[in-house]
Coordinates of C-alpha atoms in Angstrom, one line a residue:
Chain A
X2 CA -5.7 102.1 37.3
X3 CA -6.2 104.2 33.8
X4 CA -7.6 102.2 31.3
X5 CA -5.0 104.1 29.0
X6 CA -2.3 106.1 30.0
X7 CA 0.0 107.5 27.9
X8 CA 3.7 109.9 28.8
X9 CA 4.9 112.2 26.0
X10 CA 4.2 109.7 23.4
X11 CA 5.6 110.3 19.9
X12 CA 6.4 108.8 16.7
X13 CA 8.3 110.3 13.6
X14 CA 8.2 108.8 10.5
X15 CA 10.9 110.5 8.1
X16 CA 10.9 114.1 8.6
X17 CA 7.1 114.2 9.7
X18 CA 6.1 114.2 13.6
X19 CA 3.0 111.9 13.1
X20 CA 2.6 112.5 17.1
X21 CA 4.2 115.1 19.2
X22 CA 4.3 114.4 22.5
X23 CA 0.8 112.9 23.6
X24 CA 0.2 112.6 27.2
X25 CA -3.5 111.5 28.2
X26 CA -5.2 109.2 30.6
X27 CA -8.4 107.3 30.1
X28 CA -10.5 106.1 32.8
X29 CA -12.0 102.8 32.5
X30 CA -15.6 102.4 31.6
X31 CA -15.9 105.5 29.7
X32 CA -16.3 106.3 25.8
X33 CA -13.5 108.2 24.6
X34 CA -14.6 110.3 21.6
X35 CA -10.6 111.1 20.0
X36 CA -11.4 113.9 17.6
X37 CA -9.4 115.6 15.2
X38 CA -8.8 116.6 11.8
X39 CA -7.6 114.1 9.3
X40 CA -3.8 113.5 9.6
X41 CA -3.8 114.8 13.1
X42 CA -2.6 112.0 14.4
X43 CA -5.6 109.5 15.7
X44 CA -4.6 106.0 13.7
X45 CA -1.3 106.7 14.6
X46 CA -2.0 107.1 18.1
X47 CA -4.4 103.6 17.8
X48 CA -1.8 101.9 15.9
X49 CA 1.0 102.6 18.5
X50 CA -1.6 101.4 21.5
X51 CA -2.8 98.4 20.0
X52 CA 1.0 97.4 19.4
X53 CA 0.8 97.4 15.3
X54 CA 3.6 100.3 15.9
X55 CA 6.3 101.3 18.1
X56 CA 6.7 104.8 19.5
X57 CA 10.0 106.5 18.7
X58 CA 9.9 108.4 21.9
X59 CA 7.7 108.2 25.1
X60 CA 5.8 105.2 26.5
X61 CA 2.0 104.2 27.4
X62 CA 0.1 101.5 29.0
X63 CA -2.9 100.0 27.9
X64 CA -5.3 98.1 30.6
X65 CA -2.5 98.2 33.1
X66 CA 0.3 96.9 30.7
X67 CA 2.7 98.6 29.2
X68 CA 2.6 98.5 25.4
X69 CA 6.2 97.7 24.8
X70 CA 4.7 93.9 26.0
X71 CA 2.7 93.5 23.2
X72 CA 1.7 90.2 23.6
X73 CA -0.2 91.2 27.2
X74 CA -2.1 94.2 25.4
X75 CA -3.2 92.2 22.8
X76 CA -5.1 89.7 24.8
X77 CA -6.9 92.5 26.7
X78 CA -7.6 94.8 23.9
X79 CA -10.1 94.9 20.6
X80 CA -9.5 96.3 17.9
X81 CA -11.6 97.5 14.7
X82 CA -9.6 99.5 12.0
X83 CA -11.1 102.1 9.7
X84 CA -11.6 99.7 7.2
X85 CA -11.6 96.2 8.6
X86 CA -10.1 93.7 6.2
X87 CA -11.6 89.9 6.5
X88 CA -10.3 86.6 4.8
X89 CA -12.9 86.6 1.7
X90 CA -13.5 82.7 1.7
X91 CA -14.2 83.1 5.7
X92 CA -18.0 83.0 6.7
X93 CA -18.6 84.8 10.0
X94 CA -19.1 82.1 11.9
X95 CA -15.4 81.0 11.0
X96 CA -14.2 84.2 11.3
X97 CA -15.6 84.7 15.2
X98 CA -14.6 80.9 15.9
X99 CA -11.0 81.5 14.3
X100 CA -10.8 84.6 16.5
X101 CA -11.8 82.9 19.6
X102 CA -9.5 80.0 19.2
X103 CA -6.5 83.1 18.7
X104 CA -7.3 83.9 22.7
X105 CA -7.6 80.7 23.5
X106 CA -11.3 80.2 24.1
X107 CA -12.5 76.8 25.0
X108 CA -14.9 75.3 22.5
X109 CA -17.7 75.9 24.6
X110 CA -17.2 79.3 25.0
X111 CA -16.6 80.0 21.4
X112 CA -19.9 78.9 20.0
X113 CA -22.2 81.1 22.5
X114 CA -19.8 83.9 22.3
X115 CA -20.1 83.6 18.3
X116 CA -23.8 83.1 18.6
X117 CA -24.5 86.3 20.9
X118 CA -22.1 88.6 19.0
X119 CA -23.5 87.7 15.5
X120 CA -27.0 88.2 17.4
X121 CA -25.7 91.9 18.8
X122 CA -24.0 92.7 15.4
X123 CA -27.4 91.6 13.8
X124 CA -25.7 89.1 11.4
X125 CA -27.0 86.0 12.6
X126 CA -29.3 85.6 9.8
X127 CA -25.5 85.7 7.6
X128 CA -23.6 83.7 9.7
X129 CA -23.0 81.1 7.0
X130 CA -22.6 83.2 4.1
X131 CA -19.4 84.2 2.7
X132 CA -18.1 87.6 3.9
X133 CA -16.4 88.5 0.4
X134 CA -20.4 88.9 -0.4
X135 CA -21.1 91.7 2.5
X136 CA -21.6 95.2 2.0
X137 CA -19.6 98.0 4.0
X138 CA -22.2 98.1 7.1
X139 CA -22.7 94.2 7.3
X140 CA -18.5 94.3 7.4
X141 CA -18.3 97.1 9.8
X142 CA -20.8 95.4 12.1
X143 CA -19.0 92.2 11.9
X144 CA -15.3 94.3 12.4
X145 CA -16.9 95.1 15.9
X146 CA -18.2 91.6 16.6
X147 CA -14.5 90.1 16.1
X148 CA -13.3 93.1 18.4
X149 CA -15.4 91.7 20.8
X150 CA -14.7 88.1 20.9
X151 CA -12.9 88.5 24.5
X152 CA -14.9 90.5 26.0
X153 CA -12.0 93.1 25.9
X154 CA -11.0 95.6 29.0
X155 CA -10.1 98.3 26.1
X156 CA -11.7 98.9 22.7
X157 CA -10.3 100.5 19.8
X158 CA -12.6 102.1 17.2
X159 CA -10.6 103.6 14.5
X160 CA -13.2 106.1 12.5
X161 CA -15.4 103.3 13.0
X162 CA -18.5 104.9 11.4
X163 CA -16.9 107.4 8.8
X164 CA -17.7 105.6 5.5
X165 CA -21.3 104.2 6.7
X166 CA -25.0 105.4 5.4
X167 CA -26.3 106.9 8.1
X168 CA -28.7 104.1 8.5
X169 CA -25.0 102.1 9.3
X170 CA -23.6 104.9 11.5
X171 CA -27.1 104.7 13.3
X172 CA -26.5 100.5 14.2
X173 CA -22.3 100.8 15.0
X174 CA -23.4 103.8 17.6
X175 CA -25.8 102.1 19.1
X176 CA -23.6 99.2 19.5
X177 CA -21.3 101.4 20.9
X178 CA -23.2 103.0 23.3
X179 CA -25.0 99.7 24.4
X180 CA -20.7 98.8 25.3
X181 CA -20.4 101.9 27.6
X182 CA -19.9 100.9 31.4
X183 CA -18.8 96.6 30.0
X184 CA -15.5 98.0 28.5
X185 CA -13.5 101.0 27.6
X186 CA -14.0 102.1 24.5
X187 CA -11.1 104.6 22.7
X188 CA -13.0 105.7 19.4
X189 CA -11.0 108.2 16.7
X190 CA -13.4 109.9 14.7
X191 CA -14.0 113.1 13.0
X192 CA -17.7 113.7 13.1
X193 CA -18.6 115.3 15.6
X194 CA -22.1 114.5 16.3
X195 CA -21.2 111.0 16.6
X196 CA -18.8 112.1 19.2
X197 CA -22.0 114.5 21.0
X198 CA -24.3 111.3 21.0
X199 CA -21.7 108.4 22.2
X200 CA -18.7 109.8 24.3
X201 CA -18.7 111.1 28.0
X202 CA -15.1 112.4 27.5
X203 CA -13.1 113.7 24.5
X204 CA -9.6 114.3 23.8
X205 CA -8.9 116.6 20.6
X206 CA -5.7 116.3 18.4
X207 CA -4.3 118.4 15.7
X208 CA -1.0 118.3 14.2
X209 CA 0.1 115.5 16.6
X210 CA -0.5 117.3 19.7
X211 CA -2.8 116.8 22.3
X212 CA -5.5 120.2 22.5
X213 CA -7.6 119.2 25.0
X214 CA -9.2 116.4 27.4
X215 CA -12.1 116.7 29.3
X216 CA -15.6 115.2 29.8
X217 CA -17.6 116.2 27.4
X218 CA -20.0 118.4 29.8
X219 CA -17.2 120.1 31.5
X220 CA -15.9 120.8 28.1
X221 CA -19.2 122.7 26.9
X222 CA -19.1 123.9 30.5
X223 CA -15.4 125.3 30.1
X224 CA -16.5 127.0 26.6
X225 CA -19.8 128.2 27.1
X226 CA -20.3 132.1 26.7
X227 CA -22.2 133.8 29.1
X228 CA -24.7 135.0 26.4
X229 CA -28.4 134.6 25.6
X230 CA -29.8 134.5 22.0
X231 CA -32.9 136.6 21.2
X232 CA -34.9 135.7 17.8
X233 CA -37.6 137.8 16.6
X234 CA -40.7 138.2 14.2
X235 CA -39.5 139.4 10.2
X236 CA -40.7 143.0 10.3
X237 CA -39.6 143.8 14.2
X238 CA -35.7 144.8 13.8
X239 CA -36.3 148.5 14.7
X240 CA -38.5 147.1 18.0
X241 CA -35.6 144.5 18.3
X242 CA -32.5 147.7 18.0
X243 CA -34.8 149.3 20.3
X244 CA -34.7 146.6 23.1
X245 CA -31.3 145.8 22.6
X246 CA -30.4 149.3 23.0
X247 CA -32.4 149.2 26.7
X248 CA -30.4 146.2 27.4
X249 CA -27.1 148.1 26.7
X250 CA -27.7 150.2 29.8
X251 CA -28.0 147.4 32.3
X252 CA -24.7 147.4 34.1
X253 CA -24.5 143.4 34.1
X254 CA -25.1 143.9 30.2
X255 CA -21.9 143.6 28.2
X256 CA -22.9 143.9 25.0
X257 CA -26.4 143.7 23.2
X258 CA -26.0 143.3 19.3
X259 CA -28.3 142.2 16.0
X260 CA -26.6 139.7 14.2
X261 CA -25.4 141.6 11.3
X262 CA -26.3 138.9 8.6
X263 CA -29.6 138.5 10.2
X264 CA -31.3 141.2 11.6
X265 CA -34.1 139.0 13.4
X266 CA -31.4 137.3 15.4
X267 CA -29.5 139.5 18.0
X268 CA -27.2 138.1 20.9
X269 CA -26.6 139.9 24.6
X270 CA -23.4 139.0 26.1
X271 CA -23.6 139.3 30.0
X272 CA -21.2 139.7 33.1
X273 CA -22.6 137.4 34.8
X274 CA -24.4 134.8 33.8
X275 CA -26.3 134.0 37.4
X276 CA -27.6 137.3 37.2
X277 CA -28.6 137.3 33.5
X278 CA -30.3 134.0 34.1
X279 CA -32.5 135.4 37.0
X280 CA -33.2 138.9 35.3
X281 CA -32.9 139.3 31.8
X282 CA -36.0 138.0 30.7
X283 CA -38.1 140.0 33.5
X284 CA -36.8 142.8 31.7
X285 CA -36.9 141.8 28.6
X286 CA -40.9 140.8 28.3
X287 CA -42.4 143.8 29.7
X288 CA -40.4 146.2 27.4
X289 CA -41.3 143.9 24.4
X290 CA -44.8 143.9 25.2
X291 CA -44.5 147.9 25.0
X292 CA -42.5 148.0 21.9
X293 CA -45.1 145.4 20.0
X294 CA -41.9 143.3 19.5
X295 CA -42.8 139.2 18.9
X296 CA -40.6 137.5 20.2
X297 CA -39.8 133.5 18.8
X298 CA -37.0 132.7 20.7
X299 CA -35.1 132.7 23.8
X300 CA -32.1 130.6 25.0
X301 CA -28.7 130.6 26.7
X302 CA -26.1 130.0 24.2
X303 CA -24.6 126.8 24.4
X304 CA -21.7 125.7 22.1
X305 CA -21.8 122.9 20.1
X306 CA -19.0 120.4 20.3
X307 CA -18.1 121.9 16.9
X308 CA -18.0 124.9 18.1
X309 CA -15.6 123.8 20.9
X310 CA -13.5 121.6 18.1
X311 CA -13.1 124.6 15.2
X312 CA -12.1 126.8 17.9
X313 CA -9.6 124.6 19.9
X314 CA -8.5 123.6 16.7
X315 CA -8.0 127.1 15.1
X316 CA -6.1 128.1 17.9
X317 CA -3.9 124.9 17.2
X318 CA -3.5 125.7 13.5
X319 CA -3.2 129.4 14.0
X320 CA -1.1 129.4 17.3
X321 CA -3.1 132.2 18.9
X322 CA -6.3 132.5 20.8
X323 CA -9.3 132.8 18.8
X324 CA -12.7 133.7 19.4
X325 CA -15.8 131.4 19.9
X326 CA -17.6 130.0 16.9
X327 CA -19.4 132.6 14.8
X328 CA -19.7 135.2 17.7
X329 CA -17.0 137.6 19.8
X330 CA -17.8 138.7 23.2
X331 CA -18.6 141.6 20.9
X332 CA -21.5 139.6 19.5
X333 CA -20.0 140.0 16.0
X334 CA -19.7 137.3 13.9
X335 CA -16.2 135.6 13.1
X336 CA -17.0 133.3 10.1
X337 CA -15.1 131.0 11.5
X338 CA -16.8 128.3 9.9
Chain B
X29 CA -2.0 77.7 21.3
X30 CA -2.2 80.3 18.8
X31 CA 0.2 78.6 16.3
X32 CA -2.7 75.8 15.9
X33 CA -5.4 78.6 15.7
X34 CA -3.3 80.2 12.8
X35 CA -2.4 76.8 11.2
X36 CA -5.7 75.3 10.7
X37 CA -6.8 78.5 9.5
X38 CA -4.2 78.0 6.8
X39 CA -4.8 74.5 6.0
X40 CA -8.7 75.4 5.7
X41 CA -8.0 78.3 3.6
X42 CA -5.5 75.9 1.0
X43 CA -8.5 73.6 0.9
X44 CA -11.5 76.4 0.7
X45 CA -9.1 78.4 -2.2
X46 CA -9.2 75.0 -3.9
X47 CA -5.6 76.1 -3.5
X48 CA -4.7 72.3 -2.2
X49 CA -7.0 71.1 -5.6
X50 CA -4.9 72.8 -7.7
X51 CA -1.5 71.9 -6.3
X52 CA -2.9 68.3 -5.8
X53 CA -3.7 68.1 -9.7
X54 CA -0.7 69.1 -10.7
X55 CA 1.7 66.9 -8.7
X56 CA -0.6 64.0 -9.0
X57 CA -1.0 64.2 -12.7
X58 CA 2.8 64.4 -13.6
X59 CA 3.2 62.2 -11.0
X60 CA 0.9 59.2 -13.2
X61 CA 2.2 60.9 -16.5
X62 CA 6.0 60.5 -16.0
X63 CA 5.9 56.8 -16.5
X64 CA 3.8 56.9 -19.2
X65 CA 5.5 59.6 -21.0
X66 CA 8.9 57.7 -20.3
X67 CA 7.1 54.0 -21.5
X68 CA 5.0 55.8 -24.4
X69 CA 7.4 57.9 -25.8
X70 CA 8.7 55.5 -28.9
X71 CA 5.1 55.4 -29.8
X72 CA 4.6 58.8 -29.0
X73 CA 7.1 59.4 -31.9
X74 CA 5.3 57.6 -34.9
X75 CA 1.8 59.5 -34.4
X76 CA 4.1 62.5 -35.4
X77 CA 5.6 62.8 -39.2
X78 CA 8.7 62.2 -39.5
X79 CA 9.5 60.9 -36.5
X80 CA 9.6 57.5 -37.3
X81 CA 13.1 58.5 -38.7
X82 CA 14.5 59.2 -35.0
X83 CA 12.9 56.1 -33.2
X84 CA 16.2 54.2 -34.0
X85 CA 17.8 57.0 -32.2
X86 CA 15.6 56.4 -29.3
X87 CA 16.9 53.7 -27.1
X88 CA 14.3 51.5 -25.3
X89 CA 12.6 52.8 -22.1
X90 CA 14.1 51.8 -19.0
X91 CA 12.7 52.1 -15.2
X92 CA 15.5 55.2 -15.1
X93 CA 13.7 56.6 -17.8
X94 CA 11.1 56.7 -15.7
X95 CA 12.8 57.7 -12.9
X96 CA 14.3 60.8 -14.8
X97 CA 11.0 61.8 -16.4
X98 CA 9.2 61.6 -12.8
X99 CA 12.4 64.0 -11.4
X100 CA 11.8 66.2 -14.1
X101 CA 8.6 67.0 -14.2
X102 CA 8.1 67.3 -10.5
X103 CA 10.9 69.5 -9.5
X104 CA 9.8 72.3 -12.6
X105 CA 6.4 72.2 -11.8
X106 CA 6.3 72.1 -8.0
X107 CA 8.9 74.5 -8.2
X108 CA 6.0 76.3 -10.1
X109 CA 3.6 75.6 -8.0
X110 CA 6.0 76.5 -4.7
X111 CA 6.5 79.6 -6.1
X112 CA 2.9 80.7 -6.6
X113 CA 1.4 79.6 -3.7
X114 CA 4.1 81.5 -1.7
X115 CA 4.4 84.9 -3.2
X116 CA 1.6 86.6 -1.7
X117 CA 1.6 84.8 1.6
X118 CA 2.9 87.5 3.6
X119 CA 2.8 90.3 1.1
X120 CA -1.2 90.2 0.2
X121 CA -2.2 90.0 4.1
X122 CA 0.1 92.9 4.7
X123 CA -1.6 95.0 1.3
X124 CA -5.0 93.7 1.8
X125 CA -5.2 94.8 5.9
X126 CA -5.9 91.0 7.2
X127 CA -2.5 91.0 8.7
X128 CA -3.9 94.2 11.2
X129 CA -6.5 91.9 11.6
X130 CA -4.9 88.8 13.2
X131 CA -1.6 90.6 13.9
X132 CA -3.1 92.6 17.0
X133 CA -5.1 89.3 18.8
X134 CA -1.9 87.2 20.9
X135 CA -0.9 85.4 18.0
X136 CA 3.2 85.9 17.4
X137 CA 4.4 87.3 14.6
X138 CA 6.7 84.1 14.2
X139 CA 3.3 81.7 15.2
X140 CA 2.0 83.6 12.0
X141 CA 4.9 82.8 9.6
X142 CA 5.6 79.6 10.7
X143 CA 1.8 78.3 10.5
X144 CA 2.0 79.8 6.7
X145 CA 5.2 77.3 6.2
X146 CA 4.2 74.3 8.0
X147 CA 0.7 74.3 6.2
X148 CA 2.1 74.9 2.6
X149 CA 5.0 71.9 3.8
X150 CA 2.3 69.7 5.0
X151 CA 0.3 70.4 1.8
X152 CA 3.3 69.3 0.1
X153 CA 3.8 65.9 1.8
X154 CA 0.3 65.0 0.7
X155 CA 0.4 65.7 -2.4
X156 CA 4.0 64.2 -3.0
X157 CA 2.6 61.1 -1.2
X158 CA -0.2 60.9 -3.5
X159 CA 1.9 61.7 -6.4
X160 CA 4.3 59.5 -5.5
X161 CA 2.6 56.4 -5.0
X162 CA 0.5 57.3 -7.9
X163 CA 3.7 57.1 -9.8
X164 CA 5.5 54.0 -7.8
X165 CA 2.3 52.1 -9.3
X166 CA 2.5 52.7 -12.9
X167 CA 6.4 52.6 -12.9
X168 CA 5.4 49.1 -11.5
X169 CA 3.4 48.6 -13.8
X170 CA 5.4 49.6 -16.9
X171 CA 8.9 48.7 -15.8
X172 CA 8.6 46.6 -13.0
X173 CA 8.6 47.8 -9.4
X174 CA 11.5 50.0 -7.6
X175 CA 12.6 50.3 -4.5
X176 CA 10.1 51.2 -2.3
X177 CA 12.4 52.9 0.3
X178 CA 14.8 54.7 -2.1
X179 CA 10.7 55.9 -4.0
X180 CA 9.7 57.6 -1.1
X181 CA 13.4 58.9 0.2
X182 CA 13.7 60.4 -3.3
X183 CA 9.8 62.2 -2.7
X184 CA 11.6 63.3 0.9
X185 CA 14.0 64.9 -1.5
X186 CA 11.5 66.6 -3.3
X187 CA 9.8 67.7 -0.6
X188 CA 13.1 69.1 1.4
X189 CA 13.5 70.6 -2.1
X190 CA 10.4 72.2 -2.3
X191 CA 10.4 73.5 1.5
X192 CA 13.8 75.4 0.1
X193 CA 12.0 77.0 -1.8
X194 CA 9.0 78.0 0.2
X195 CA 11.1 79.2 2.6
X196 CA 13.0 81.1 0.4
X197 CA 9.8 83.0 -1.4
X198 CA 8.2 83.0 1.9
X199 CA 11.2 85.4 3.3
X200 CA 10.7 87.3 0.3
X201 CA 7.3 87.7 0.8
X202 CA 7.9 89.0 4.1
X203 CA 10.6 91.8 3.2
X204 CA 7.9 93.1 0.3
X205 CA 4.8 95.6 0.9
X206 CA 3.1 94.0 -2.3
X207 CA 2.1 90.8 -4.4
X208 CA 4.2 92.0 -7.2
X209 CA 7.3 93.4 -5.2
X210 CA 7.4 89.9 -3.7
X211 CA 7.5 88.3 -7.0
X212 CA 9.8 90.2 -8.2
X213 CA 12.2 89.4 -5.4
X214 CA 11.3 85.8 -5.1
X215 CA 12.0 85.4 -8.8
X216 CA 15.6 86.9 -8.0
X217 CA 16.0 84.4 -5.3
X218 CA 15.0 81.5 -7.3
X219 CA 17.0 82.9 -10.5
X220 CA 20.2 83.0 -8.1
X221 CA 19.8 79.4 -6.4
X222 CA 19.0 78.6 -9.8
X223 CA 22.1 79.4 -11.4
X224 CA 24.9 78.7 -8.3
X225 CA 25.0 75.1 -9.3
X226 CA 26.5 76.3 -12.6
X227 CA 29.9 77.7 -10.7
X228 CA 32.8 74.6 -10.5
X229 CA 32.1 73.0 -6.9
X230 CA 29.7 74.3 -6.0
X231 CA 26.4 72.3 -7.0
X232 CA 27.1 69.4 -4.7
X233 CA 26.3 71.6 -2.0
X234 CA 23.5 73.3 -3.2
X235 CA 19.4 71.9 -2.7
X236 CA 19.5 70.8 -6.3
X237 CA 21.7 68.0 -5.5
X238 CA 18.8 66.7 -2.9
X239 CA 16.7 65.3 -6.0
X240 CA 20.1 64.1 -7.7
X241 CA 20.6 62.2 -4.4
X242 CA 17.1 60.7 -4.0
X243 CA 17.4 59.9 -8.1
X244 CA 20.7 58.2 -7.8
X245 CA 19.4 56.2 -4.4
X246 CA 17.2 54.2 -6.9
X247 CA 20.2 52.4 -8.5
X248 CA 23.0 53.1 -5.9
X249 CA 21.9 52.5 -2.3
X250 CA 25.5 53.7 -1.5
X251 CA 24.8 57.3 -2.6
X252 CA 24.7 59.8 0.1
X253 CA 25.2 64.0 0.0
X254 CA 25.0 64.7 3.4
X255 CA 26.4 68.7 2.9
X256 CA 23.9 69.5 0.5
X257 CA 20.9 68.3 3.1
X258 CA 22.5 70.2 5.7
X259 CA 22.5 73.3 3.9
X260 CA 19.1 73.1 2.6
X261 CA 17.9 72.3 6.5
X262 CA 20.2 75.5 7.0
X263 CA 18.6 77.1 4.6
X264 CA 15.1 76.6 5.5
X265 CA 15.9 77.6 8.8
X266 CA 17.6 81.1 7.7
X267 CA 15.0 82.0 5.9
X268 CA 12.6 81.4 8.7
X269 CA 14.4 83.2 11.3
X270 CA 15.0 85.9 9.1
X271 CA 11.4 86.7 8.0
X272 CA 10.5 86.1 11.4
X273 CA 13.3 88.9 12.5
X274 CA 12.1 91.1 9.3
X275 CA 8.4 91.0 10.3
X276 CA 8.9 91.8 13.7
X277 CA 10.4 95.1 13.1
X278 CA 8.1 95.9 11.0
X279 CA 4.9 98.3 11.4
X280 CA 2.0 96.6 9.7

């Protein structure tokens, strides 16, 4: 059973289609990164799935319960809003105890859960301090702790680190990483590095529509360009050009072109990645030696999530297939960044 | 279960934010001061330059003056307290985002609202009991003992009167998206409800009649005003149900 499933979920606010027929499946136990630019529909999706708003059309299930039955869903989820707000007069202990009471936890369990979660959030020392005086990072950690009180099956995190400094981001991402396998995490963000760091599966949304959904590794494989990048020492540009000329003669090489803006870097696009893996270096090394070319770097081009994101969001925005970020198959920089 | 958790939080909030203390101080102060003011009015007039000229116009204070003073002060300041304590009770939570924090948990929206209403009802009840007992003591001391049962019924009527306004302003707070808007809607509702008794024949059916009934009981045990009681209870229920329906349809 999927942890989250949506079918044609749509949300319209007046003239704005905030969400447009979202169909999505999130497997249990995964950390799902829900990526999209600002205004793409990430928060709307989370608000619908947590029962804070109702879809205009479509259906959705969270932890096996249909979201229309928000009471049943509420008992099985945790939620951290983008900017969690707390009762300023409460202490973290008060808050976690109150949340435990809302979930109907017995007093013994509430006490032990409060202790455990304060420790997990690194707030044990300030458990009796008023939340009103907390920093943003502390509030975010407390927000995550309160979302975990009921040991949720599905945890929704809306931009959990976007407002934090690097230290705060690291803390929260580590906490999220520790949740892998314990519950399903549905995390919206527009920070790609965070997704690369903690998420197994990625969904990219733009203009209310899901552009792609796949495990991160599969996504990277799917968008990998069959290409290699070479970098040589400065002053070796003529020798590099000679090498590229020789490589272009190979029948399994599509193109071999130097980067027009950085003459010391070149990209070799091949027809068959496996053949190239075995044979390209064997062709390069003796010729480079003969040409006196000093190579600094030789690597298979692996697109970053950012490359894929920009390419897919660009496609969705422009409605036309774009080239992989930075380079086309002909090896020319597109300037998409 | 979640209702009691929410009620506990509301009561704790009233205590920790000192709102309960402020309510208690205001109501108890006017409870204690009312019989004193009634008794000492002639003496106070003597202290005002030229006030002695009016002394002959002021009749000797009686226990009825103490009742009147108590009812006037409590109904006015109690109403102000009810307004100030209720106007942001839901709107502020929506505005600040704390409503999201709790409504995403297994807390039905009806329980969320009812807990707020019940907490304020209990706070008013406790403060009115203290104010009423204090005032009863001073009234007994200065004018002689009134009928204790009638005195407590008067306070019960005052309590119901406040609860009508608490429910009305809670509805306004639910409709509004901000505290300022809630205050605007609440003031409008209070003004309308306050102006209605001026329409001929309508006053005896409205919540204000509860206070008049309670006061009348002190001198006339046979006084009754059941329609006002029924309509007041109906208004409270109607406001709470309307608030629940509205909140249930709102996207937080």
